[in-house]
mmCIF file of N, CA and C in Angstrom:
data_model
loop_
_atom_site.group_PDB
_atom_site.id
_atom_site.type_symbol
_atom_site.label_atom_id
_atom_site.label_comp_id
_atom_site.label_asym_id
_atom_site.label_seq_id
_atom_site.Cartn_x
_atom_site.Cartn_y
_atom_site.Cartn_z
ATOM 1 N N GLU S 5 1.099 -1.426 -0.049
ATOM 2 C CA GLU S 5 0.057 -0.237 0.004
ATOM 3 C C GLU S 5 0.818 1.197 0.012
ATOM 4 N N ALA S 6 1.960 1.175 0.720
ATOM 5 C CA ALA S 6 2.785 2.223 0.545
ATOM 6 C C ALA S 6 3.368 2.717 -0.737
ATOM 7 N N GLU S 7 3.538 1.600 -1.778
ATOM 8 C CA GLU S 7 4.405 2.091 -2.882
ATOM 9 C C GLU S 7 2.975 2.589 -4.075
ATOM 10 N N ILE S 8 1.789 2.038 -3.669
ATOM 11 C CA ILE S 8 0.617 2.528 -4.054
ATOM 12 C C ILE S 8 0.620 4.478 -3.786
ATOM 13 N N LYS S 9 0.459 4.585 -2.467
ATOM 14 C CA LYS S 9 0.129 5.978 -1.710
ATOM 15 C C LYS S 9 1.344 6.539 -2.412
ATOM 16 N N HIS S 10 2.546 6.438 -2.315
ATOM 17 C CA HIS S 10 3.938 7.075 -2.389
ATOM 18 C C HIS S 10 3.508 7.588 -4.222
ATOM 19 N N GLY S 11 3.263 6.366 -5.098
ATOM 20 C CA GLY S 11 3.165 6.560 -6.510
ATOM 21 C C GLY S 11 2.075 7.896 -6.875
ATOM 22 N N ARG S 12 1.092 7.425 -6.096
ATOM 23 C CA ARG S 12 -0.221 8.529 -6.393
ATOM 24 C C ARG S 12 0.427 9.899 -5.726
ATOM 25 N N VAL S 13 0.842 9.906 -4.801
ATOM 26 C CA VAL S 13 1.604 11.380 -4.397
ATOM 27 C C VAL S 13 2.772 11.590 -5.504
ATOM 28 N N ALA S 14 3.279 10.930 -5.906
ATOM 29 C CA ALA S 14 4.142 11.363 -6.731
ATOM 30 C C ALA S 14 3.819 11.554 -8.070
ATOM 31 N N MET S 15 2.682 11.199 -8.525
ATOM 32 C CA MET S 15 1.877 11.799 -10.193
ATOM 33 C C MET S 15 1.505 12.938 -9.801
ATOM 34 N N LEU S 16 0.814 13.168 -8.607
ATOM 35 C CA LEU S 16 0.546 14.540 -8.287
ATOM 36 C C LEU S 16 1.366 15.336 -8.026
ATOM 37 N N ALA S 17 2.761 15.270 -7.611
ATOM 38 C CA ALA S 17 3.943 16.082 -7.589
ATOM 39 C C ALA S 17 4.139 16.733 -8.878
ATOM 40 N N CYS S 18 4.449 15.644 -9.909
ATOM 41 C CA CYS S 18 4.658 16.005 -11.421
ATOM 42 C C CYS S 18 3.760 16.820 -11.540
ATOM 43 N N LEU S 19 2.813 16.906 -11.213
ATOM 44 C CA LEU S 19 1.873 17.336 -12.291
ATOM 45 C C LEU S 19 1.826 19.005 -11.389
ATOM 46 N N GLY S 20 2.174 19.169 -10.252
ATOM 47 C CA GLY S 20 1.960 20.635 -9.305
ATOM 48 C C GLY S 20 3.415 21.135 -9.796
ATOM 49 N N TYR S 21 4.249 20.106 -10.036
ATOM 50 C CA TYR S 21 5.649 20.918 -10.454
ATOM 51 C C TYR S 21 5.853 21.730 -11.539
ATOM 52 N N VAL S 22 5.125 21.276 -12.553
ATOM 53 C CA VAL S 22 5.273 21.666 -13.697
ATOM 54 C C VAL S 22 4.028 22.649 -14.297
ATOM 55 N N SER S 23 3.121 22.811 -13.283
ATOM 56 C CA SER S 23 1.864 23.880 -13.419
ATOM 57 C C SER S 23 2.154 25.221 -13.300
ATOM 58 N N PRO S 24 3.556 25.845 -12.622
ATOM 59 C CA PRO S 24 3.204 27.176 -12.553
ATOM 60 C C PRO S 24 4.106 27.605 -13.931
ATOM 61 N N GLU S 25 4.537 26.586 -14.719
ATOM 62 C CA GLU S 25 5.355 27.195 -16.023
ATOM 63 C C GLU S 25 4.287 26.983 -17.156
ATOM 64 N N LEU S 26 3.373 25.968 -16.804
ATOM 65 C CA LEU S 26 2.400 25.764 -18.010
ATOM 66 C C LEU S 26 1.195 26.207 -17.967
ATOM 67 N N PHE S 27 0.924 26.911 -16.643
ATOM 68 C CA PHE S 27 -0.132 27.611 -16.560
ATOM 69 C C PHE S 27 0.707 29.219 -15.798
ATOM 70 N N PRO S 28 0.813 29.979 -16.576
ATOM 71 C CA PRO S 28 1.770 31.468 -16.036
ATOM 72 C C PRO S 28 0.149 32.256 -15.698
ATOM 73 N N TRP S 29 -0.760 32.322 -15.977
ATOM 74 C CA TRP S 29 -2.269 33.018 -15.838
ATOM 75 C C TRP S 29 -2.525 32.624 -14.636
ATOM 76 N N ALA S 30 -2.055 31.327 -14.126
ATOM 77 C CA ALA S 30 -2.727 31.064 -12.947
ATOM 78 C C ALA S 30 -2.087 31.796 -11.612
ATOM 79 N N ARG S 31 -0.718 32.144 -11.895
ATOM 80 C CA ARG S 31 0.178 32.505 -10.809
ATOM 81 C C ARG S 31 -0.485 33.773 -10.103
ATOM 82 N N GLY S 32 -1.475 34.690 -11.048
ATOM 83 C CA GLY S 32 -2.145 35.859 -10.269
ATOM 84 C C GLY S 32 -3.187 35.373 -9.624
ATOM 85 N N ILE S 33 -3.819 34.179 -8.974
ATOM 86 C CA ILE S 33 -4.683 33.631 -8.316
ATOM 87 C C ILE S 33 -4.257 34.178 -7.061
ATOM 88 N N PHE S 34 -3.277 33.676 -6.240
ATOM 89 C CA PHE S 34 -2.812 34.031 -5.085
ATOM 90 C C PHE S 34 -2.177 35.357 -4.866
ATOM 91 N N PRO S 35 -2.589 36.213 -4.003
ATOM 92 C CA PRO S 35 -2.161 37.474 -3.961
ATOM 93 C C PRO S 35 -0.442 37.656 -3.317
ATOM 94 N N GLY S 36 0.428 38.622 -3.866
ATOM 95 C CA GLY S 36 1.566 38.560 -2.999
ATOM 96 C C GLY S 36 2.605 37.966 -3.987
ATOM 97 N N GLU S 37 3.714 38.554 -3.975
ATOM 98 C CA GLU S 37 5.145 38.293 -4.737
ATOM 99 C C GLU S 37 5.634 36.823 -4.277
ATOM 100 N N ALA S 38 5.334 36.312 -2.984
ATOM 101 C CA ALA S 38 5.604 34.825 -2.684
ATOM 102 C C ALA S 38 5.201 33.876 -3.777
ATOM 103 N N TYR S 39 3.898 34.121 -4.370
ATOM 104 C CA TYR S 39 3.604 32.964 -5.169
ATOM 105 C C TYR S 39 3.655 33.272 -6.671
ATOM 106 N N THR S 40 4.678 34.143 -6.939
ATOM 107 C CA THR S 40 4.752 34.020 -8.137
ATOM 108 C C THR S 40 5.876 33.495 -8.852
ATOM 109 N N HIS S 41 6.520 32.991 -8.171
ATOM 110 C CA HIS S 41 7.930 32.289 -8.695
ATOM 111 C C HIS S 41 7.502 30.804 -9.707
ATOM 112 N N THR S 42 8.571 30.966 -10.982
ATOM 113 C CA THR S 42 8.099 29.480 -11.646
ATOM 114 C C THR S 42 9.114 28.630 -11.277
ATOM 115 N N ASN S 43 10.125 28.920 -10.307
ATOM 116 C CA ASN S 43 11.168 28.347 -9.938
ATOM 117 C C ASN S 43 10.275 27.293 -8.842
ATOM 118 N N PRO S 44 10.078 25.889 -8.703
ATOM 119 C CA PRO S 44 9.083 25.624 -7.549
ATOM 120 C C PRO S 44 10.157 25.457 -6.244
ATOM 121 N N ILE S 45 11.300 25.213 -6.247
ATOM 122 C CA ILE S 45 12.226 25.134 -5.097
ATOM 123 C C ILE S 45 12.169 26.710 -4.585
ATOM 124 N N ASN S 46 12.542 27.809 -5.402
ATOM 125 C CA ASN S 46 12.228 29.234 -4.750
ATOM 126 C C ASN S 46 10.700 29.376 -4.486
ATOM 127 N N ALA S 47 10.059 29.023 -5.006
ATOM 128 C CA ALA S 47 8.914 29.136 -4.540
ATOM 129 C C ALA S 47 8.368 28.455 -2.892
ATOM 130 N N LEU S 48 9.158 27.492 -2.941
ATOM 131 C CA LEU S 48 8.969 26.584 -1.645
ATOM 132 C C LEU S 48 9.574 27.349 -0.414
ATOM 133 N N PHE S 49 10.451 27.991 -0.658
ATOM 134 C CA PHE S 49 10.708 28.933 0.138
ATOM 135 C C PHE S 49 10.182 30.395 0.258
ATOM 136 N N ALA S 50 9.976 30.640 -0.511
ATOM 137 C CA ALA S 50 9.107 32.164 -0.362
ATOM 138 C C ALA S 50 8.019 31.933 0.282
ATOM 139 N N ILE S 51 7.172 30.806 0.466
ATOM 140 C CA ILE S 51 5.845 30.900 1.210
ATOM 141 C C ILE S 51 5.971 31.018 2.796
ATOM 142 N N GLY S 52 7.360 30.495 3.265
ATOM 143 C CA GLY S 52 7.094 30.180 4.298
ATOM 144 C C GLY S 52 6.606 28.864 4.857
ATOM 145 N N PRO S 53 7.022 28.618 6.322
ATOM 146 C CA PRO S 53 6.553 27.212 6.633
ATOM 147 C C PRO S 53 4.958 27.338 7.052
ATOM 148 N N ASN S 54 4.285 27.985 7.261
ATOM 149 C CA ASN S 54 2.684 28.224 7.485
ATOM 150 C C ASN S 54 2.041 27.197 6.512
ATOM 151 N N PRO S 55 2.114 27.492 5.320
ATOM 152 C CA PRO S 55 1.295 26.939 4.254
ATOM 153 C C PRO S 55 1.437 25.181 4.183
ATOM 154 N N ILE S 56 2.941 25.069 4.774
ATOM 155 C CA ILE S 56 3.701 23.761 4.460
ATOM 156 C C ILE S 56 2.769 23.013 5.352
ATOM 157 N N ILE S 57 2.785 23.422 6.767
ATOM 158 C CA ILE S 57 2.191 22.960 7.776
ATOM 159 C C ILE S 57 0.601 22.756 7.722
ATOM 160 N N GLN S 58 -0.215 23.426 7.200
ATOM 161 C CA GLN S 58 -1.397 23.355 6.907
ATOM 162 C C GLN S 58 -1.620 21.965 5.764
ATOM 163 N N ILE S 59 -0.809 21.973 4.790
ATOM 164 C CA ILE S 59 -0.580 20.756 3.935
ATOM 165 C C ILE S 59 -0.783 19.285 4.759
ATOM 166 N N ILE S 60 0.551 19.649 5.470
ATOM 167 C CA ILE S 60 0.692 18.176 6.096
ATOM 168 C C ILE S 60 -0.289 17.945 6.885
ATOM 169 N N ILE S 61 -0.985 18.932 8.093
ATOM 170 C CA ILE S 61 -2.087 18.615 8.790
ATOM 171 C C ILE S 61 -3.389 18.188 7.950
ATOM 172 N N ALA S 62 -3.633 18.761 6.770
ATOM 173 C CA ALA S 62 -4.890 18.176 5.925
ATOM 174 C C ALA S 62 -4.494 16.742 5.494
ATOM 175 N N CYS S 63 -3.416 16.519 5.264
ATOM 176 C CA CYS S 63 -2.839 15.041 4.423
ATOM 177 C C CYS S 63 -3.162 14.230 5.846
ATOM 178 N N GLY S 64 -2.964 14.677 7.087
ATOM 179 C CA GLY S 64 -3.369 13.941 8.342
ATOM 180 C C GLY S 64 -4.913 13.400 8.439
ATOM 181 N N PHE S 65 -5.468 14.582 8.131
ATOM 182 C CA PHE S 65 -7.145 14.199 8.478
ATOM 183 C C PHE S 65 -7.369 13.305 7.303
ATOM 184 N N ILE S 66 -6.855 13.472 5.991
ATOM 185 C CA ILE S 66 -7.536 12.435 4.999
ATOM 186 C C ILE S 66 -6.688 11.463 5.300
ATOM 187 N N GLU S 67 -5.612 11.096 5.944
ATOM 188 C CA GLU S 67 -5.264 9.894 6.511
ATOM 189 C C GLU S 67 -6.101 9.029 7.091
ATOM 190 N N ASN S 68 -6.440 9.855 8.265
ATOM 191 C CA ASN S 68 -6.986 9.290 9.366
ATOM 192 C C ASN S 68 -8.487 8.725 8.961
ATOM 193 N N GLY S 69 -9.235 9.435 8.124
ATOM 194 C CA GLY S 69 -10.473 9.309 7.501
ATOM 195 C C GLY S 69 -10.375 8.198 6.558
ATOM 196 N N LEU S 70 -9.389 8.031 5.579
ATOM 197 C CA LEU S 70 -9.331 6.844 4.671
ATOM 198 C C LEU S 70 -9.344 5.416 5.559
ATOM 199 N N ASN S 71 -8.419 5.760 6.643
ATOM 200 C CA ASN S 71 -8.241 4.446 7.225
ATOM 201 C C ASN S 71 -8.804 3.911 8.621
ATOM 202 N N LYS S 72 -10.092 5.055 9.126
ATOM 203 C CA LYS S 72 -11.099 4.799 10.079
ATOM 204 C C LYS S 72 -10.450 5.141 11.180
ATOM 205 N N GLY S 73 -9.336 5.909 11.350
ATOM 206 C CA GLY S 73 -8.452 6.188 12.446
ATOM 207 C C GLY S 73 -7.280 5.591 13.002
ATOM 208 N N LYS S 74 -7.229 4.127 12.305
ATOM 209 C CA LYS S 74 -6.465 3.118 12.428
ATOM 210 C C LYS S 74 -4.830 3.460 11.528
ATOM 211 N N LEU S 75 -4.062 3.899 12.141
ATOM 212 C CA LEU S 75 -2.754 4.590 11.323
ATOM 213 C C LEU S 75 -1.692 3.908 11.529
ATOM 214 N N THR S 76 -1.617 2.960 12.334
ATOM 215 C CA THR S 76 -0.237 1.939 12.478
ATOM 216 C C THR S 76 -0.616 0.794 11.523
ATOM 217 N N GLN S 77 0.808 0.147 11.421
ATOM 218 C CA GLN S 77 0.740 -1.052 10.779
ATOM 219 C C GLN S 77 0.113 -2.490 11.462
ATOM 220 N N LEU S 78 -0.177 -2.400 12.560
ATOM 221 C CA LEU S 78 -0.819 -3.444 13.577
ATOM 222 C C LEU S 78 -1.880 -3.158 13.533
ATOM 223 N N ASP S 79 -2.748 -2.261 13.621
ATOM 224 C CA ASP S 79 -4.461 -2.163 13.275
ATOM 225 C C ASP S 79 -4.661 -2.066 12.216
ATOM 226 N N MET S 80 -3.914 -1.540 11.153
ATOM 227 C CA MET S 80 -4.735 -0.740 9.615
ATOM 228 C C MET S 80 -5.065 -1.904 8.992
ATOM 229 N N PHE S 81 -4.815 -2.814 8.856
ATOM 230 C CA PHE S 81 -5.189 -3.904 8.271
ATOM 231 C C PHE S 81 -6.052 -4.979 8.927
ATOM 232 N N ASP S 82 -6.795 -4.539 10.290
ATOM 233 C CA ASP S 82 -7.744 -5.365 10.761
ATOM 234 C C ASP S 82 -9.230 -6.360 10.013
ATOM 235 N N ASP S 83 -9.318 -5.350 9.311
ATOM 236 C CA ASP S 83 -10.480 -5.658 8.332
ATOM 237 C C ASP S 83 -10.227 -6.675 7.526
ATOM 238 N N PRO S 84 -10.553 -7.540 7.520
ATOM 239 C CA PRO S 84 -10.273 -8.729 6.213
ATOM 240 C C PRO S 84 -10.602 -8.428 4.983
ATOM 241 N N LYS S 85 -11.442 -7.393 4.811
ATOM 242 C CA LYS S 85 -12.314 -7.021 3.507
ATOM 243 C C LYS S 85 -11.487 -5.726 2.854
ATOM 244 N N ARG S 86 -10.767 -5.377 3.345
ATOM 245 C CA ARG S 86 -9.928 -4.283 3.254
ATOM 246 C C ARG S 86 -8.697 -4.166 2.553
ATOM 247 N N VAL S 87 -8.576 -3.977 1.031
ATOM 248 C CA VAL S 87 -7.742 -4.113 -0.165
ATOM 249 C C VAL S 87 -6.821 -3.224 0.191
ATOM 250 N N PRO S 88 -5.476 -3.174 0.059
ATOM 251 C CA PRO S 88 -4.470 -1.809 -0.197
ATOM 252 C C PRO S 88 -4.827 -1.025 -1.317
ATOM 253 N N GLY S 89 -4.797 0.224 -0.971
ATOM 254 C CA GLY S 89 -5.269 0.940 -1.912
ATOM 255 C C GLY S 89 -6.337 0.974 -2.458
ATOM 256 N N GLU S 90 -7.251 0.342 -2.023
ATOM 257 C CA GLU S 90 -8.786 0.456 -2.560
ATOM 258 C C GLU S 90 -9.657 1.506 -1.380
ATOM 259 N N PHE S 91 -10.074 2.253 -1.961
ATOM 260 C CA PHE S 91 -10.622 3.612 -1.143
ATOM 261 C C PHE S 91 -12.446 3.497 -1.452
ATOM 262 N N GLY S 92 -12.674 2.616 -2.657
ATOM 263 C CA GLY S 92 -14.050 2.767 -2.609
ATOM 264 C C GLY S 92 -14.961 4.207 -3.323
ATOM 265 N N TRP S 93 -13.502 4.686 -4.064
ATOM 266 C CA TRP S 93 -13.890 5.783 -4.983
ATOM 267 C C TRP S 93 -13.505 5.844 -6.460
ATOM 268 N N ASP S 94 -14.437 5.637 -7.289
ATOM 269 C CA ASP S 94 -13.975 5.306 -8.761
ATOM 270 C C ASP S 94 -15.199 5.964 -9.813
ATOM 271 N N PRO S 95 -14.901 7.454 -9.420
ATOM 272 C CA PRO S 95 -16.066 8.242 -10.196
ATOM 273 C C PRO S 95 -16.248 8.233 -11.776
ATOM 274 N N LEU S 96 -15.114 7.525 -12.320
ATOM 275 C CA LEU S 96 -15.175 7.402 -13.712
ATOM 276 C C LEU S 96 -15.845 5.946 -13.800
ATOM 277 N N LYS S 97 -15.849 4.885 -13.103
ATOM 278 C CA LYS S 97 -16.556 3.820 -12.893
ATOM 279 C C LYS S 97 -15.322 2.872 -14.052
ATOM 280 N N LEU S 98 -13.829 3.026 -14.044
ATOM 281 C CA LEU S 98 -12.758 2.124 -14.287
ATOM 282 C C LEU S 98 -12.969 0.855 -14.118
ATOM 283 N N GLY S 99 -13.301 0.756 -12.440
ATOM 284 C CA GLY S 99 -12.714 -0.215 -12.043
ATOM 285 C C GLY S 99 -14.007 -1.853 -12.258
ATOM 286 N N THR S 100 -14.272 -1.846 -13.457
ATOM 287 C CA THR S 100 -15.036 -3.033 -13.904
ATOM 288 C C THR S 100 -13.860 -4.716 -13.346
ATOM 289 N N PRO S 101 -14.746 -5.649 -13.141
ATOM 290 C CA PRO S 101 -13.866 -6.657 -12.717
ATOM 291 C C PRO S 101 -13.489 -7.185 -13.840
ATOM 292 N N GLU S 102 -13.600 -6.766 -15.449
ATOM 293 C CA GLU S 102 -12.527 -7.319 -16.532
ATOM 294 C C GLU S 102 -11.202 -6.671 -17.030
ATOM 295 N N ASN S 103 -11.435 -5.149 -16.394
ATOM 296 C CA ASN S 103 -10.261 -4.234 -16.934
ATOM 297 C C ASN S 103 -9.465 -4.039 -15.739
ATOM 298 N N LYS S 104 -9.912 -4.685 -14.265
ATOM 299 C CA LYS S 104 -9.399 -3.753 -13.007
ATOM 300 C C LYS S 104 -7.645 -4.027 -12.906
ATOM 301 N N GLU S 105 -7.325 -5.057 -13.184
ATOM 302 C CA GLU S 105 -6.169 -5.664 -13.039
ATOM 303 C C GLU S 105 -5.272 -4.850 -13.603
ATOM 304 N N MET S 106 -5.755 -4.947 -15.215
ATOM 305 C CA MET S 106 -4.974 -3.653 -16.200
ATOM 306 C C MET S 106 -4.500 -2.664 -15.580
ATOM 307 N N TYR S 107 -5.841 -1.808 -15.217
ATOM 308 C CA TYR S 107 -5.385 -0.206 -14.463
ATOM 309 C C TYR S 107 -4.647 -0.446 -13.186
ATOM 310 N N GLN S 108 -4.721 -1.247 -12.560
ATOM 311 C CA GLN S 108 -3.998 -1.422 -11.155
ATOM 312 C C GLN S 108 -2.569 -1.485 -11.455
ATOM 313 N N SER S 109 -2.366 -2.683 -12.611
ATOM 314 C CA SER S 109 -0.867 -2.252 -12.981
ATOM 315 C C SER S 109 -0.455 -1.363 -13.503
ATOM 316 N N ARG S 110 -1.220 -0.674 -14.325
ATOM 317 C CA ARG S 110 -0.726 0.743 -14.974
ATOM 318 C C ARG S 110 -0.876 1.675 -14.303
ATOM 319 N N GLU S 111 -1.257 1.922 -12.987
ATOM 320 C CA GLU S 111 -1.147 2.627 -11.707
ATOM 321 C C GLU S 111 0.245 2.670 -10.931
ATOM 322 N N LEU S 112 0.339 1.535 -10.608
ATOM 323 C CA LEU S 112 1.659 0.899 -10.206
ATOM 324 C C LEU S 112 2.602 1.347 -10.939
ATOM 325 N N GLU S 113 2.807 0.883 -12.260
ATOM 326 C CA GLU S 113 3.940 1.157 -13.128
ATOM 327 C C GLU S 113 4.252 2.683 -13.163
ATOM 328 N N ASN S 114 3.167 3.350 -13.611
ATOM 329 C CA ASN S 114 2.801 5.162 -13.792
ATOM 330 C C ASN S 114 3.203 5.622 -12.321
ATOM 331 N N GLY S 115 2.822 5.055 -11.460
ATOM 332 C CA GLY S 115 3.235 5.813 -10.257
ATOM 333 C C GLY S 115 5.241 5.357 -9.940
ATOM 334 N N ARG S 116 5.528 4.513 -10.324
ATOM 335 C CA ARG S 116 6.870 3.789 -9.879
ATOM 336 C C ARG S 116 7.940 5.347 -10.808
ATOM 337 N N LEU S 117 7.282 5.218 -12.028
ATOM 338 C CA LEU S 117 7.881 6.370 -12.988
ATOM 339 C C LEU S 117 8.076 7.592 -12.271
ATOM 340 N N ALA S 118 6.789 7.944 -12.015
ATOM 341 C CA ALA S 118 6.669 9.282 -11.419
ATOM 342 C C ALA S 118 7.703 9.595 -10.409
ATOM 343 N N MET S 119 7.117 8.253 -9.151
ATOM 344 C CA MET S 119 8.728 8.883 -8.058
ATOM 345 C C MET S 119 10.095 8.958 -8.581
ATOM 346 N N ILE S 120 10.549 8.654 -10.048
ATOM 347 C CA ILE S 120 11.765 8.488 -10.502
ATOM 348 C C ILE S 120 11.720 10.282 -11.105
ATOM 349 N N ALA S 121 10.277 10.463 -11.348
ATOM 350 C CA ALA S 121 10.510 11.996 -12.508
ATOM 351 C C ALA S 121 10.915 12.840 -11.427
ATOM 352 N N ILE S 122 10.123 12.837 -10.274
ATOM 353 C CA ILE S 122 9.925 13.607 -9.485
ATOM 354 C C ILE S 122 11.181 14.362 -9.098
ATOM 355 N N GLY S 123 11.913 13.272 -8.527
ATOM 356 C CA GLY S 123 13.493 13.156 -8.178
ATOM 357 C C GLY S 123 14.050 13.934 -9.442
ATOM 358 N N GLY S 124 14.191 13.686 -10.158
ATOM 359 C CA GLY S 124 14.710 14.203 -11.559
ATOM 360 C C GLY S 124 14.473 15.274 -11.730
ATOM 361 N N MET S 125 13.132 15.734 -11.396
ATOM 362 C CA MET S 125 12.862 17.332 -11.763
ATOM 363 C C MET S 125 13.419 18.093 -10.784
ATOM 364 N N ILE S 126 13.417 17.625 -9.382
ATOM 365 C CA ILE S 126 13.860 18.294 -8.215
ATOM 366 C C ILE S 126 15.402 18.563 -8.897
ATOM 367 N N HIS S 127 15.980 17.400 -9.128
ATOM 368 C CA HIS S 127 17.536 17.706 -8.855
ATOM 369 C C HIS S 127 18.125 18.510 -10.250
ATOM 370 N N GLY S 128 17.342 18.187 -11.307
ATOM 371 C CA GLY S 128 17.495 19.118 -12.224
ATOM 372 C C GLY S 128 17.104 21.075 -12.020
ATOM 373 N N THR S 129 16.256 21.134 -11.327
ATOM 374 C CA THR S 129 16.469 22.507 -10.757
ATOM 375 C C THR S 129 16.965 22.837 -9.966
ATOM 376 N N PHE S 130 17.606 22.100 -9.052
ATOM 377 C CA PHE S 130 18.853 22.416 -8.065
ATOM 378 C C PHE S 130 19.929 22.736 -9.069
ATOM 379 N N VAL S 131 20.454 21.892 -10.136
ATOM 380 C CA VAL S 131 21.172 22.068 -11.010
ATOM 381 C C VAL S 131 21.360 22.931 -11.723
ATOM 382 N N THR S 132 20.375 23.503 -12.828
ATOM 383 C CA THR S 132 20.151 24.383 -13.541
ATOM 384 C C THR S 132 19.658 25.819 -12.597
ATOM 385 N N GLY S 133 18.886 25.862 -11.740
ATOM 386 C CA GLY S 133 18.037 26.693 -11.576
ATOM 387 C C GLY S 133 16.857 27.268 -11.955
ATOM 388 N N GLU S 134 16.409 26.987 -12.751
ATOM 389 C CA GLU S 134 15.454 26.661 -13.549
ATOM 390 C C GLU S 134 14.471 25.715 -12.998
ATOM 391 N N GLY S 135 12.898 25.912 -13.584
ATOM 392 C CA GLY S 135 12.018 25.110 -14.020
ATOM 393 C C GLY S 135 12.380 24.208 -14.676
ATOM 394 N N VAL S 136 11.149 23.326 -14.899
ATOM 395 C CA VAL S 136 11.468 22.074 -15.407
ATOM 396 C C VAL S 136 11.783 22.691 -17.057
ATOM 397 N N PHE S 137 10.970 23.480 -17.547
ATOM 398 C CA PHE S 137 10.716 23.754 -18.926
ATOM 399 C C PHE S 137 11.530 24.880 -19.314
ATOM 400 N N GLY S 138 12.335 25.558 -18.072
ATOM 401 C CA GLY S 138 12.851 27.004 -18.228
ATOM 402 C C GLY S 138 14.449 26.695 -18.787
ATOM 403 N N SER S 139 14.915 25.550 -18.585
ATOM 404 C CA SER S 139 15.992 25.351 -18.633
ATOM 405 C C SER S 139 16.620 25.010 -20.155
ATOM 406 N N THR S 140 17.685 25.605 -20.587
ATOM 407 C CA THR S 140 18.026 25.379 -21.501
ATOM 408 C C THR S 140 19.581 25.043 -21.970
ATOM 409 N N PHE S 141 19.772 24.178 -22.570
ATOM 410 C CA PHE S 141 21.184 23.537 -22.696
ATOM 411 C C PHE S 141 21.869 24.050 -24.132
#
């Protein structure tokens, strides 16, 4: 389950990492100089710790809700009907029995790729000092 969660977070992180460069018009949504950076590393240090703490607390509430208050490995899987990574949310109805295994393997593979990709994006920003699309060689 940890690999599935990390893959999902990494996929969202990849999208969020490139979005300031892909959608420059959206930088004006939040007021202030801190929200105008296209370099994600500079943006992280510009906003300060309070928004990061709010995100961590929100993630904690989400985890608590998804696991029904069972947050340790000792009691997380007490329910024999619980399947790792299954949260009962499928708004597009893609999880039909005939294609469920295919989508699960694709999610796992894309999650692994995203974990490597976000690491590469972050290191590329450290090396070039630019965002993902702003660096030219």
